[in-house]
Amino acid sequence: MASANVSSAVLLMKTSRPPEDLVASLRGLVRAIDPVLSPNVQPLKTMLAEKLSDSKKITAVVGAMGMLALLLAIVGLYGVVAYNVSQKRREIGIRIALGASSSHVMQSMVANFTIPLSIAVAAGLALAALLSGILREYLYGLSVFDPLSYLGTILLLAIVGGVASLLPARRALKVNPMEALRCE
């Protein structure tokens, strides 16, 4: 009688008793069929946890990298917008000296960052959709379009951009217009 070369086989059992109670009798049954076999008996939860552990690790690493990228985007956005607004100190001084209201100056500073931020968000959304489509093949359950994540990121960047433009503009509004004109 020729024996088949079987490297692994899976037997699933559903029981009302605790699975640990059946381990000894299962091993005895398998050895009765073929004494060479040594079965690896484990609960389904344990086996699934082992099989999915690599995917969970990859997901955690990708998530951490995504959070790091978002943090870098926030810091970079704040720095660029705040620097840009602070460079307009003289312009703000001239506007105030000519009679512009503080609210008009603040609206102008926020409007200056809105168009570049909108372009960056559109490009980022397109890139995110493309990359999530590629990653979907490697990570189980990843959606190409996750509106909550996309909307949350857009709102976060918009808030950071708004704060980054408002804070330096507020500081510039507190300066005497004549001092702002003299500094240049």
PDB file of N, CA, C and O in Angstrom, residues 11-15 19 22 25-26 29 44:
ATOM      1  N   LEU A  11      -8.431  19.638  10.258  1.00  0.00           N
ATOM      2  CA  LEU A  11      -9.682  19.059  10.694  1.00  0.00           C
ATOM      3  C   LEU A  11     -10.345  20.052  11.630  1.00  0.00           C
ATOM      4  O   LEU A  11      -9.753  20.447  12.637  1.00  0.00           O
ATOM      5  N   LEU A  12     -11.537  20.510  11.284  1.00  0.00           N
ATOM      6  CA  LEU A  12     -12.279  21.442  12.121  1.00  0.00           C
ATOM      7  C   LEU A  12     -13.369  20.684  12.845  1.00  0.00           C
ATOM      8  O   LEU A  12     -14.069  19.867  12.246  1.00  0.00           O
ATOM      9  N   MET A  13     -13.501  20.957  14.126  1.00  0.00           N
ATOM     10  CA  MET A  13     -14.530  20.293  14.917  1.00  0.00           C
ATOM     11  C   MET A  13     -15.285  21.329  15.731  1.00  0.00           C
ATOM     12  O   MET A  13     -14.697  22.269  16.258  1.00  0.00           O
ATOM     13  N   LYS A  14     -16.570  21.130  15.825  1.00  0.00           N
ATOM     14  CA  LYS A  14     -17.392  21.982  16.673  1.00  0.00           C
ATOM     15  C   LYS A  14     -17.857  21.117  17.824  1.00  0.00           C
ATOM     16  O   LYS A  14     -18.351  20.006  17.623  1.00  0.00           O
ATOM     17  N   THR A  15     -17.702  21.634  19.023  1.00  0.00           N
ATOM     18  CA  THR A  15     -18.044  20.851  20.189  1.00  0.00           C
ATOM     19  C   THR A  15     -18.723  21.721  21.232  1.00  0.00           C
ATOM     20  O   THR A  15     -18.465  22.926  21.308  1.00  0.00           O
ATOM     21  N   PRO A  19     -12.723  22.553  24.213  1.00  0.00           N
ATOM     22  CA  PRO A  19     -11.852  21.869  23.248  1.00  0.00           C
ATOM     23  C   PRO A  19     -10.661  21.170  23.888  1.00  0.00           C
ATOM     24  O   PRO A  19     -10.190  20.153  23.388  1.00  0.00           O
ATOM     25  N   LEU A  22     -10.868  17.430  24.455  1.00  0.00           N
ATOM     26  CA  LEU A  22     -10.840  16.519  23.323  1.00  0.00           C
ATOM     27  C   LEU A  22      -9.439  16.273  22.751  1.00  0.00           C
ATOM     28  O   LEU A  22      -9.269  15.419  21.892  1.00  0.00           O
ATOM     29  N   SER A  25      -8.031  12.623  23.200  1.00  0.00           N
ATOM     30  CA  SER A  25      -8.753  11.613  22.415  1.00  0.00           C
ATOM     31  C   SER A  25      -8.538  11.828  20.918  1.00  0.00           C
ATOM     32  O   SER A  25      -8.461  10.852  20.154  1.00  0.00           O
ATOM     33  N   LEU A  26      -8.403  13.068  20.480  1.00  0.00           N
ATOM     34  CA  LEU A  26      -8.121  13.345  19.063  1.00  0.00           C
ATOM     35  C   LEU A  26      -6.762  12.798  18.665  1.00  0.00           C
ATOM     36  O   LEU A  26      -6.621  12.178  17.612  1.00  0.00           O
ATOM     37  N   LEU A  29      -7.004   9.085  18.313  1.00  0.00           N
ATOM     38  CA  LEU A  29      -7.674   8.672  17.077  1.00  0.00           C
ATOM     39  C   LEU A  29      -6.745   8.782  15.870  1.00  0.00           C
ATOM     40  O   LEU A  29      -6.695   7.880  15.026  1.00  0.00           O
ATOM     41  N   LEU A  44      -9.335  27.187  16.984  1.00  0.00           N
ATOM     42  CA  LEU A  44      -9.393  27.969  15.749  1.00  0.00           C
ATOM     43  C   LEU A  44      -8.950  29.408  15.996  1.00  0.00           C
ATOM     44  O   LEU A  44      -8.271  29.999  15.156  1.00  0.00           O
TER      45      LEU A  44
END
